[in-house]
Coordinates of C-alpha atoms in Angstrom, one line a residue:
M24 CA 67.1 99.9 116.9
I25 CA 70.8 99.4 117.0
S26 CA 72.1 97.1 114.2
R27 CA 74.3 94.2 115.1
R28 CA 77.2 95.9 113.2
D29 CA 76.8 99.1 115.2
A30 CA 76.3 97.6 118.6
P31 CA 78.9 98.2 121.4
Q32 CA 81.6 95.6 121.7
W33 CA 80.3 94.3 125.1
V34 CA 76.9 93.7 123.5
K35 CA 78.5 91.8 120.6
D36 CA 80.6 89.7 123.0
A37 CA 77.6 88.8 125.2
G38 CA 75.6 87.9 122.2
R39 CA 78.3 85.7 120.8
A40 CA 78.8 83.9 124.1
A41 CA 75.0 83.3 124.4
T42 CA 74.9 82.1 120.8
R43 CA 77.8 79.7 121.3
A44 CA 76.2 78.2 124.4
G45 CA 72.8 77.8 122.8
G46 CA 74.4 76.5 119.6
R47 CA 76.2 73.7 121.4
L48 CA 72.9 72.6 123.0
T49 CA 71.0 72.6 119.7
S50 CA 73.8 71.6 117.3
G51 CA 71.9 68.6 116.0
A52 CA 69.1 70.8 114.6
R53 CA 71.5 73.3 113.0
M54 CA 72.8 73.7 109.5
L55 CA 76.2 73.1 108.1
P56 CA 77.6 75.2 105.3
D57 CA 76.6 74.5 101.7
F58 CA 79.4 76.7 100.4
L59 CA 82.5 78.4 101.8
M60 CA 84.5 81.4 100.8
V61 CA 88.0 80.0 101.3
G62 CA 90.2 83.0 100.4
T63 CA 92.2 84.8 99.9
Q64 CA 93.0 87.1 102.8
R65 CA 92.9 90.8 101.8
G66 CA 91.3 89.7 98.5
G67 CA 87.9 91.4 98.8
T68 CA 86.2 88.6 100.8
T69 CA 84.6 90.9 103.3
S70 CA 83.0 92.9 100.5
L71 CA 81.8 89.8 98.7
F72 CA 80.5 88.3 102.0
R73 CA 78.4 91.4 102.7
A74 CA 77.0 91.3 99.2
L75 CA 76.0 87.6 99.5
A76 CA 74.7 87.6 103.1
P77 CA 71.5 89.6 102.4
H78 CA 70.4 87.2 99.6
P79 CA 66.9 85.9 100.5
A80 CA 68.0 82.3 100.3
V81 CA 71.4 82.6 102.1
V82 CA 72.0 82.3 105.8
Q83 CA 75.3 83.2 107.5
P84 CA 76.9 82.2 110.9
N85 CA 75.5 83.9 114.0
F86 CA 77.6 86.9 114.9
H87 CA 80.4 85.9 112.6
K88 CA 81.7 86.3 109.1
G89 CA 84.0 83.4 109.5
V90 CA 84.1 80.7 112.3
H91 CA 87.7 79.6 111.4
Y92 CA 86.9 76.1 112.3
F93 CA 88.8 74.2 109.7
D94 CA 92.0 76.1 110.3
V95 CA 92.5 77.1 114.0
N96 CA 89.4 75.7 115.8
Y97 CA 89.3 72.2 114.4
P98 CA 90.0 70.4 117.8
R99 CA 86.7 71.9 119.1
G100 CA 84.7 69.4 117.0
L101 CA 82.0 69.4 114.4
G102 CA 79.2 70.0 117.0
W103 CA 80.9 73.2 118.1
Y104 CA 81.1 74.3 114.5
R105 CA 77.5 73.5 113.7
G106 CA 76.4 75.4 116.7
H107 CA 77.4 78.7 115.0
F108 CA 74.8 78.3 112.2
P109 CA 71.1 78.8 112.2
V110 CA 68.5 76.1 113.2
R111 CA 67.5 74.5 109.9
S112 CA 63.7 74.7 110.4
L113 CA 63.9 78.4 111.2
A114 CA 66.1 79.1 108.2
E115 CA 63.7 77.1 105.9
R116 CA 60.8 79.2 107.2
R117 CA 62.6 82.4 106.6
T118 CA 63.8 81.6 103.0
A119 CA 60.7 79.7 101.8
P120 CA 60.0 78.8 99.1
A121 CA 63.7 78.7 98.3
R122 CA 65.9 76.2 100.0
P123 CA 68.3 77.9 102.4
L124 CA 72.1 77.8 101.8
A125 CA 74.4 78.4 104.7
F126 CA 77.9 79.7 104.3
E127 CA 80.9 81.3 106.0
S128 CA 84.1 83.0 104.9
A129 CA 87.6 82.4 106.2
G130 CA 90.5 83.7 104.2
Y131 CA 92.9 81.3 105.8
Y132 CA 91.1 78.1 104.7
M133 CA 92.7 78.0 101.2
H134 CA 96.3 78.6 102.5
H135 CA 96.2 76.4 105.7
P136 CA 98.0 73.1 105.2
L137 CA 95.2 70.9 106.7
A138 CA 92.0 72.9 106.1
P139 CA 91.1 71.8 102.6
E140 CA 91.4 68.1 103.5
R141 CA 89.3 68.7 106.6
I142 CA 86.6 70.5 104.6
A143 CA 86.5 67.7 102.0
R144 CA 86.1 65.1 104.8
D145 CA 83.5 66.9 106.9
L146 CA 81.4 68.7 104.3
P147 CA 80.8 66.3 101.4
G148 CA 79.3 68.2 98.5
V149 CA 80.3 71.6 99.7
K150 CA 81.1 74.2 97.1
L151 CA 84.0 76.6 97.4
I152 CA 84.6 80.2 96.2
A153 CA 88.2 81.4 95.9
L154 CA 88.5 85.2 95.4
L155 CA 92.0 86.0 94.3
R156 CA 93.8 89.4 94.0
D157 CA 97.0 90.6 92.4
P158 CA 99.5 88.9 94.7
V159 CA 101.8 91.9 94.8
V160 CA 98.9 94.2 95.9
R161 CA 97.6 91.6 98.3
A162 CA 101.0 91.2 100.0
Y163 CA 101.3 94.9 100.7
S164 CA 97.7 95.2 101.8
A165 CA 98.2 92.2 104.2
H166 CA 101.2 93.8 105.7
K167 CA 99.3 97.0 106.5
H168 CA 96.5 94.9 107.9
E169 CA 98.8 92.9 110.2
L170 CA 100.5 96.1 111.4
A171 CA 97.2 97.7 112.2
R172 CA 96.1 94.6 114.2
G173 CA 99.4 94.5 116.1
F174 CA 100.5 91.2 114.6
E175 CA 103.4 92.8 112.7
T176 CA 106.1 95.2 113.9
E177 CA 108.5 95.2 111.0
P178 CA 108.4 97.5 107.9
F179 CA 107.3 95.8 104.7
E180 CA 110.7 95.2 103.1
R181 CA 112.1 93.8 106.3
A182 CA 109.0 91.6 106.8
L183 CA 109.6 90.2 103.3
D184 CA 113.2 89.4 104.1
L185 CA 112.2 87.7 107.3
E186 CA 109.4 85.6 105.8
P187 CA 111.4 82.5 104.9
E188 CA 112.9 82.4 108.4
R189 CA 109.6 83.0 110.1
L190 CA 107.8 80.3 108.1
A191 CA 110.6 77.7 108.2
G192 CA 109.3 74.4 109.7
E193 CA 105.8 75.8 110.4
V194 CA 103.9 73.7 107.9
E195 CA 105.6 70.6 109.4
K196 CA 104.6 71.6 112.9
I197 CA 101.0 72.1 111.8
R198 CA 100.9 68.7 110.2
A199 CA 102.5 67.1 113.2
D200 CA 100.1 68.6 115.7
P201 CA 96.6 69.4 114.4
A202 CA 96.0 71.6 117.5
Y203 CA 99.1 73.8 116.7
V204 CA 98.3 77.3 115.5
S205 CA 101.2 79.0 113.8
H206 CA 101.3 82.7 114.4
S207 CA 103.7 83.4 111.5
H208 CA 102.0 81.1 109.0
R209 CA 98.8 82.9 109.7
H210 CA 100.0 86.5 110.0
H211 CA 103.3 86.7 108.2
S212 CA 102.7 84.9 104.9
Y213 CA 102.8 87.9 102.7
V214 CA 104.5 86.1 99.7
D215 CA 103.5 82.5 100.5
R216 CA 99.8 83.2 100.4
G217 CA 100.0 84.8 97.0
Q218 CA 101.5 81.7 95.3
Y219 CA 98.0 80.7 94.3
A220 CA 98.5 78.0 91.7
D221 CA 99.4 75.2 94.1
Q222 CA 96.5 76.2 96.4
I223 CA 94.0 76.2 93.6
E224 CA 95.3 72.9 92.2
R225 CA 94.9 71.3 95.6
L226 CA 91.3 72.4 95.8
F227 CA 90.6 71.0 92.3
E228 CA 92.1 67.7 93.3
L229 CA 90.0 67.4 96.5
F230 CA 86.7 68.9 95.3
G231 CA 86.7 68.7 91.5
R232 CA 86.7 71.7 89.2
D233 CA 82.9 71.8 89.1
R234 CA 82.7 72.6 92.9
V235 CA 85.4 75.3 92.9
L236 CA 84.7 78.8 91.6
V237 CA 87.8 81.0 91.1
L238 CA 87.1 84.7 90.8
Y239 CA 89.2 87.9 90.9
A240 CA 88.8 90.9 93.2
E241 CA 89.8 93.1 90.3
D242 CA 86.7 91.9 88.4
F243 CA 84.4 92.1 91.4
F244 CA 85.4 95.7 92.2
S245 CA 85.3 96.9 88.6
E246 CA 82.1 95.1 87.5
P247 CA 80.4 93.5 90.4
E248 CA 77.2 92.6 88.7
P249 CA 78.4 89.9 86.3
C250 CA 80.7 88.5 88.9
Y251 CA 77.8 88.3 91.4
D252 CA 75.5 86.7 88.9
S253 CA 78.1 84.0 88.1
I254 CA 78.2 83.1 91.8
L255 CA 74.5 82.7 92.0
E256 CA 74.5 80.5 89.0
F257 CA 77.4 78.4 90.4
L258 CA 75.4 78.0 93.7
G259 CA 72.0 77.4 92.1
L260 CA 70.6 80.4 93.9
P261 CA 67.6 82.5 92.6
R262 CA 68.7 85.6 90.7
W263 CA 68.9 88.6 93.1
R264 CA 71.2 91.6 93.6
P265 CA 71.9 93.9 96.6
A266 CA 70.9 97.5 96.3
T267 CA 74.6 98.5 96.1
F268 CA 78.0 96.8 96.0
E269 CA 80.2 98.4 98.7
R270 CA 83.9 98.0 99.3
H271 CA 84.9 97.2 102.8
N272 CA 88.1 97.1 104.8
A273 CA 90.2 99.0 102.3
R274 CA 93.4 100.4 104.0
P275 CA 94.8 103.6 102.6
G276 CA 98.5 104.1 102.7
S277 CA 101.6 105.1 100.8
P278 CA 102.2 103.5 97.4
L279 CA 104.4 100.4 97.1
P280 CA 108.0 101.5 96.3
D281 CA 109.0 100.7 92.7
H282 CA 111.9 98.4 93.7
L283 CA 109.6 96.3 95.9
Q284 CA 107.0 96.2 93.1
R285 CA 109.6 94.8 90.7
R286 CA 110.9 92.4 93.3
L287 CA 107.5 90.9 94.0
S288 CA 106.4 91.0 90.4
D289 CA 109.4 89.0 89.4
H290 CA 108.9 86.5 92.2
F291 CA 105.2 85.9 91.4
A292 CA 105.7 85.7 87.6
P293 CA 106.2 81.9 87.4
Y294 CA 103.3 81.3 89.9
D295 CA 101.0 83.5 87.8
D296 CA 102.2 81.6 84.7
K297 CA 101.2 78.3 86.4
L298 CA 97.8 79.8 87.5
A299 CA 97.1 80.9 83.9
A300 CA 97.9 77.4 82.6
L301 CA 95.7 75.8 85.3
L302 CA 92.7 78.0 84.6
G303 CA 93.2 78.4 80.9
A304 CA 93.2 82.2 81.0
E305 CA 95.4 85.0 82.3
P306 CA 94.5 86.2 85.9
A307 CA 92.8 89.6 86.0
W308 CA 95.9 91.5 87.1
R309 CA 97.8 90.4 83.9
R310 CA 95.1 91.1 81.3

């Protein structure tokens, strides 16, 4: 049998279309997420998602890692969003005797100007996981990712120079028009996304510290077991571990030039200081 991951693209597309159509018709019987992985992009979220999805008490969206409802699909409505998740009665049957927890992962949720407030309004009681990564490494990895996807054409240093111009006024446009999707804010925020402290502080204000778990990709990749166990405890899930912890979506490439390393490290230093003060400990990349 061909797995969903290995199926031809046309099969995946047909399956997704059928799932969306059926989901809309049965949205009232379907689940909404109990927890969300909200970021960060290029921070190890795919690897963590694939470690959490097989848990016997966890259910994921149909055909999706992330639905991107709260950032770029919000005008479609909550019924459309709910249609992406399993029917509750079927999920309960599959996970019995444990209560099923639904989730999705979208690395743009934490950074999007409106997504956190939307989540807080539409999913009362939801828990959030924020997986952070060294912002210097993350920025360089994001650039390679956007190049490979065709959303970026400039070399990294030029893209850094262009970022302020590209992002100028975009947050204001998003706030003025909830249906507006900013290409540059989504795909060219190499530095802005890595200024984590303000993003985490906003999550704490909206959801409370007890409903936001901040983790580090460096810890997850070096010692995944205790990191994974802390997530299960945070979510109230039965203890369980996958057979292996695999790393996904790594993009090899040339090392970051020293002068850009220094430039970015100097830029992020005050933001990392603020993050350390907010969390009461140094982030993993500064230990």
